[in-house]
N, CA, C and O atoms as a MOPAC input file, in Angstrom:
PM7 MOZYME 1SCF
protein

 N    122.30900 1    53.67300 1  -189.67800 1
 C    123.51200 1    54.47200 1  -189.49500 1
 C    123.12800 1    55.92900 1  -189.31800 1
 O    122.10800 1    56.38700 1  -189.83200 1
 N    123.96300 1    56.64900 1  -188.58200 1
 C    123.79800 1    58.09000 1  -188.43400 1
 C    125.04600 1    58.77200 1  -188.95900 1
 O    126.15900 1    58.25300 1  -188.86800 1
 N    124.82300 1    59.94600 1  -189.51000 1
 C    125.92600 1    60.73900 1  -190.03400 1
 C    125.83600 1    62.15400 1  -189.48900 1
 O    124.74700 1    62.70900 1  -189.34500 1
 N    126.97900 1    62.72400 1  -189.19200 1
 C    127.05100 1    64.12300 1  -188.79900 1
 C    127.44800 1    64.90700 1  -190.04100 1
 O    128.49700 1    64.65800 1  -190.63600 1
 N    126.60700 1    65.84800 1  -190.42300 1
 C    126.85000 1    66.65300 1  -191.61800 1
 C    127.24200 1    68.05800 1  -191.17100 1
 O    126.52200 1    68.70100 1  -190.40800 1
 N    128.37800 1    68.51900 1  -191.65000 1
 C    128.87900 1    69.84100 1  -191.30000 1
 C    128.67100 1    70.77200 1  -192.49400 1
 O    129.05500 1    70.45800 1  -193.62000 1
 N    128.06000 1    71.91600 1  -192.22400 1
 C    127.82000 1    72.91500 1  -193.26200 1
 C    128.76800 1    74.09400 1  -193.06500 1
 O    129.21900 1    74.35900 1  -191.95100 1
 N    129.05900 1    74.78200 1  -194.13200 1
 C    129.89700 1    75.97600 1  -194.07100 1
 C    129.29800 1    77.03300 1  -194.99100 1
 O    128.62400 1    76.72300 1  -195.97400 1
 N    129.55600 1    78.25600 1  -194.65400 1
 C    129.11300 1    79.38000 1  -195.47700 1
 C    130.34600 1    80.22100 1  -195.79500 1
 O    131.04000 1    80.67800 1  -194.88700 1
 N    130.61300 1    80.42300 1  -197.06100 1
 C    131.81300 1    81.13600 1  -197.47800 1
 C    131.45000 1    82.53100 1  -197.96900 1
 O    130.48200 1    82.71300 1  -198.70700 1
 N    132.23900 1    83.50400 1  -197.54800 1
 C    132.06400 1    84.89500 1  -197.97300 1
 C    133.36400 1    85.38100 1  -198.58900 1
 O    134.45100 1    85.07800 1  -198.09800 1
 N    133.23900 1    86.13200 1  -199.65700 1
 C    134.39600 1    86.79400 1  -200.24500 1
 C    134.25500 1    88.28200 1  -199.95100 1
 O    133.17900 1    88.85900 1  -200.10500 1
 N    135.35000 1    88.88800 1  -199.53000 1
 C    135.36100 1    90.32400 1  -199.25900 1
 C    136.51400 1    90.95400 1  -200.02700 1
 O    137.41400 1    90.26100 1  -200.50000 1
 N    136.47300 1    92.27200 1  -200.14300 1
 C    137.57700 1    93.00400 1  -200.75300 1
 C    138.23900 1    93.82500 1  -199.65900 1
 O    137.56000 1    94.49800 1  -198.88300 1
 N    139.56800 1    93.77100 1  -199.59500 1
 C    140.33700 1    94.46400 1  -198.56500 1
 C    141.35100 1    95.37300 1  -199.24200 1
 O    142.07900 1    94.94500 1  -200.13800 1
 N    141.39500 1    96.62300 1  -198.81300 1
 C    142.42600 1    97.54600 1  -199.29500 1
 C    143.71300 1    97.25300 1  -198.53900 1
 O    143.73800 1    97.32000 1  -197.31000 1
 N    144.79300 1    96.92700 1  -199.26700 1
 C    146.07300 1    96.61800 1  -198.63700 1
 C    147.19500 1    96.79900 1  -199.65500 1
 O    146.97700 1    96.73900 1  -200.86500 1
 N    148.39800 1    97.02300 1  -199.13400 1
 C    149.56300 1    97.20200 1  -199.99800 1
 C    150.21000 1    95.87800 1  -200.38400 1
 O    151.04300 1    95.84000 1  -201.28900 1
 N    149.83800 1    94.79000 1  -199.70900 1
 C    150.41900 1    93.48400 1  -200.01800 1
 C    149.45100 1    92.38100 1  -199.61100 1
 O    148.49300 1    92.61000 1  -198.87200 1
 N    149.72100 1    91.19200 1  -200.10600 1
 C    148.90700 1    90.03400 1  -199.73300 1
 C    149.00700 1    89.78600 1  -198.23000 1
 O    148.01100 1    89.48300 1  -197.57400 1
 N    150.21800 1    89.91700 1  -197.69300 1
 C    150.42400 1    89.71200 1  -196.25600 1
 C    149.58300 1    90.69000 1  -195.44300 1
 O    148.96100 1    90.29600 1  -194.45700 1
 N    149.55800 1    91.95400 1  -195.84200 1
 C    148.75600 1    92.94600 1  -195.13500 1
 C    147.26300 1    92.60500 1  -195.23600 1
 O    146.52900 1    92.75500 1  -194.25900 1
 N    146.81900 1    92.15400 1  -196.39200 1
 C    145.41600 1    91.76200 1  -196.56800 1
 C    145.07300 1    90.58900 1  -195.65700 1
 O    144.00700 1    90.57200 1  -195.04100 1
 N    145.97100 1    89.60500 1  -195.56700 1
 C    145.75000 1    88.45300 1  -194.69300 1
 C    145.68000 1    88.88300 1  -193.23200 1
 O    144.86000 1    88.37300 1  -192.46900 1
 N    146.54300 1    89.82200 1  -192.84400 1
 C    146.55400 1    90.30700 1  -191.46300 1
 C    145.26800 1    91.06300 1  -191.13200 1
 O    144.71500 1    90.90500 1  -190.04300 1
 N    144.80000 1    91.87300 1  -192.06000 1
 C    143.54400 1    92.59800 1  -191.84300 1
 C    142.37200 1    91.62300 1  -191.75000 1
 O    141.50300 1    91.77100 1  -190.89100 1
 N    142.35100 1    90.63400 1  -192.62900 1
 C    141.25900 1    89.66600 1  -192.63200 1
 C    141.25800 1    88.81500 1  -191.35500 1
 O    140.19400 1    88.43100 1  -190.87000 1
 N    142.42400 1    88.52500 1  -190.81900 1
 C    142.53500 1    87.65800 1  -189.64500 1
 C    141.88700 1    88.26400 1  -188.40400 1
 O    141.48500 1    87.53000 1  -187.50200 1
 N    141.78000 1    89.58000 1  -188.34500 1
 C    141.21700 1    90.22600 1  -187.14800 1
 C    139.78900 1    90.71400 1  -187.35600 1
 O    139.21800 1    91.34700 1  -186.46700 1
 N    139.20700 1    90.42900 1  -188.51200 1
 C    137.82900 1    90.84700 1  -188.75900 1
 C    136.86500 1    89.98100 1  -187.95600 1
 O    137.04400 1    88.76700 1  -187.86200 1
 N    135.84700 1    90.60600 1  -187.37900 1
 C    134.82700 1    89.82000 1  -186.68800 1
 C    133.70000 1    89.49100 1  -187.66500 1
 O    133.68300 1    89.98000 1  -188.79500 1
 N    132.76900 1    88.66800 1  -187.22300 1
 C    131.69000 1    88.20100 1  -188.10200 1
 C    130.90800 1    89.35200 1  -188.72500 1
 O    130.56600 1    89.30500 1  -189.90700 1
 N    130.62700 1    90.38100 1  -187.93400 1
 C    129.84400 1    91.51500 1  -188.43500 1
 C    130.59100 1    92.25000 1  -189.54100 1
 O    129.99100 1    92.63700 1  -190.54400 1
 N    131.90700 1    92.44600 1  -189.36300 1
 C    132.71800 1    93.09300 1  -190.40500 1
 C    132.69000 1    92.28800 1  -191.69600 1
 O    132.56100 1    92.84700 1  -192.78500 1
 N    132.81100 1    90.97100 1  -191.56700 1
 C    132.81100 1    90.10600 1  -192.74900 1
 C    131.47500 1    90.20800 1  -193.47500 1
 O    131.44400 1    90.35100 1  -194.69700 1
 N    130.37400 1    90.13600 1  -192.73300 1
 C    129.05000 1    90.23100 1  -193.35600 1
 C    128.83300 1    91.58600 1  -194.01700 1
 O    128.24600 1    91.66200 1  -195.09600 1
 N    129.30200 1    92.65900 1  -193.37700 1
 C    129.11400 1    94.00900 1  -193.91400 1
 C    129.95100 1    94.26900 1  -195.16600 1
 O    129.57800 1    95.10400 1  -195.99000 1
 N    131.07600 1    93.56800 1  -195.32300 1
 C    131.96400 1    93.79600 1  -196.46400 1
 C    131.88700 1    92.68400 1  -197.50800 1
 O    132.65800 1    92.68300 1  -198.46800 1
 N    130.97300 1    91.74800 1  -197.32900 1
 C    130.87400 1    90.61200 1  -198.22600 1
 C    130.45000 1    91.05300 1  -199.62800 1
 O    129.46400 1    91.77200 1  -199.78800 1
 N    131.20000 1    90.61600 1  -200.64000 1
 C    130.86100 1    90.91000 1  -202.02900 1
 C    130.32100 1    89.67200 1  -202.73400 1
 O    129.75200 1    89.75800 1  -203.82300 1
 N    130.51000 1    88.50200 1  -202.08800 1
 C    130.00000 1    87.25200 1  -202.65300 1
 C    129.76300 1    86.28100 1  -201.50600 1
 O    130.59100 1    86.15100 1  -200.60400 1
 N    128.62500 1    85.60400 1  -201.55200 1
 C    128.25200 1    84.66000 1  -200.50400 1
 C    127.77200 1    83.37700 1  -201.18100 1
 O    126.88100 1    83.41500 1  -202.02900 1
 N    128.35900 1    82.25200 1  -200.80600 1
 C    127.99200 1    80.97600 1  -201.43400 1
 C    126.70000 1    80.40800 1  -200.87800 1
 O    126.11200 1    79.50500 1  -201.47400 1
 N    126.24800 1    80.93100 1  -199.73300 1
 C    125.15800 1    80.27800 1  -199.03500 1
 C    125.72600 1    79.04800 1  -198.34300 1
 O    126.93800 1    78.83400 1  -198.34700 1
 N    124.86700 1    78.25200 1  -197.75700 1
 C    125.33300 1    77.07200 1  -197.04000 1
 C    125.66500 1    75.94500 1  -198.01000 1
 O    124.90300 1    75.65500 1  -198.93300 1
 N    126.81400 1    75.31900 1  -197.78500 1
 C    127.23700 1    74.18100 1  -198.58900 1
 C    127.68100 1    73.06200 1  -197.64000 1
 O    128.11800 1    73.33100 1  -196.52200 1
 N    127.56800 1    71.83400 1  -198.08300 1
 C    128.02500 1    70.70700 1  -197.27700 1
 C    129.55600 1    70.73300 1  -197.27100 1
 O    130.19200 1    70.72900 1  -198.32500 1
 N    130.12500 1    70.75800 1  -196.08400 1
 C    131.58300 1    70.83000 1  -195.92200 1
 C    132.16000 1    69.44300 1  -195.64200 1
 O    133.20700 1    69.08000 1  -196.17900 1
 N    131.46200 1    68.66300 1  -194.78700 1
 C    131.98300 1    67.35800 1  -194.39900 1
 C    130.83300 1    66.46200 1  -193.93400 1
 O    129.84800 1    66.94500 1  -193.37500 1
 N    130.96500 1    65.16600 1  -194.16700 1
 C    129.99300 1    64.19300 1  -193.68900 1
 C    130.77300 1    63.05800 1  -193.03900 1
 O    131.65800 1    62.46400 1  -193.65400 1
 N    130.42400 1    62.76000 1  -191.75500 1
 C    131.13200 1    61.69700 1  -191.02000 1
 C    130.12900 1    60.78800 1  -190.34100 1
 O    129.09100 1    61.23300 1  -189.85000 1
 N    130.45400 1    59.52700 1  -190.32100 1
 C    129.61100 1    58.55900 1  -189.62200 1
 C    129.80600 1    58.74200 1  -188.11700 1
 O    130.92800 1    58.90700 1  -187.63900 1
 N    128.68100 1    58.71100 1  -187.37100 1
 C    128.75700 1    58.81900 1  -185.90400 1
 C    128.43200 1    57.50300 1  -185.23800 1
 O    128.44800 1    57.41300 1  -184.01000 1

């Protein structure tokens, strides 16, 4: 059998905002470089999903 394993890397950042909605809107338009530059916590790679192929 073969399996496709999907990995993910999670980053936590801190965003200055007046509300949760504003924070979500700011985060939604961040590019990868912005996320990496503002990351305060990084999980490293973790297994996200495993599916039989």
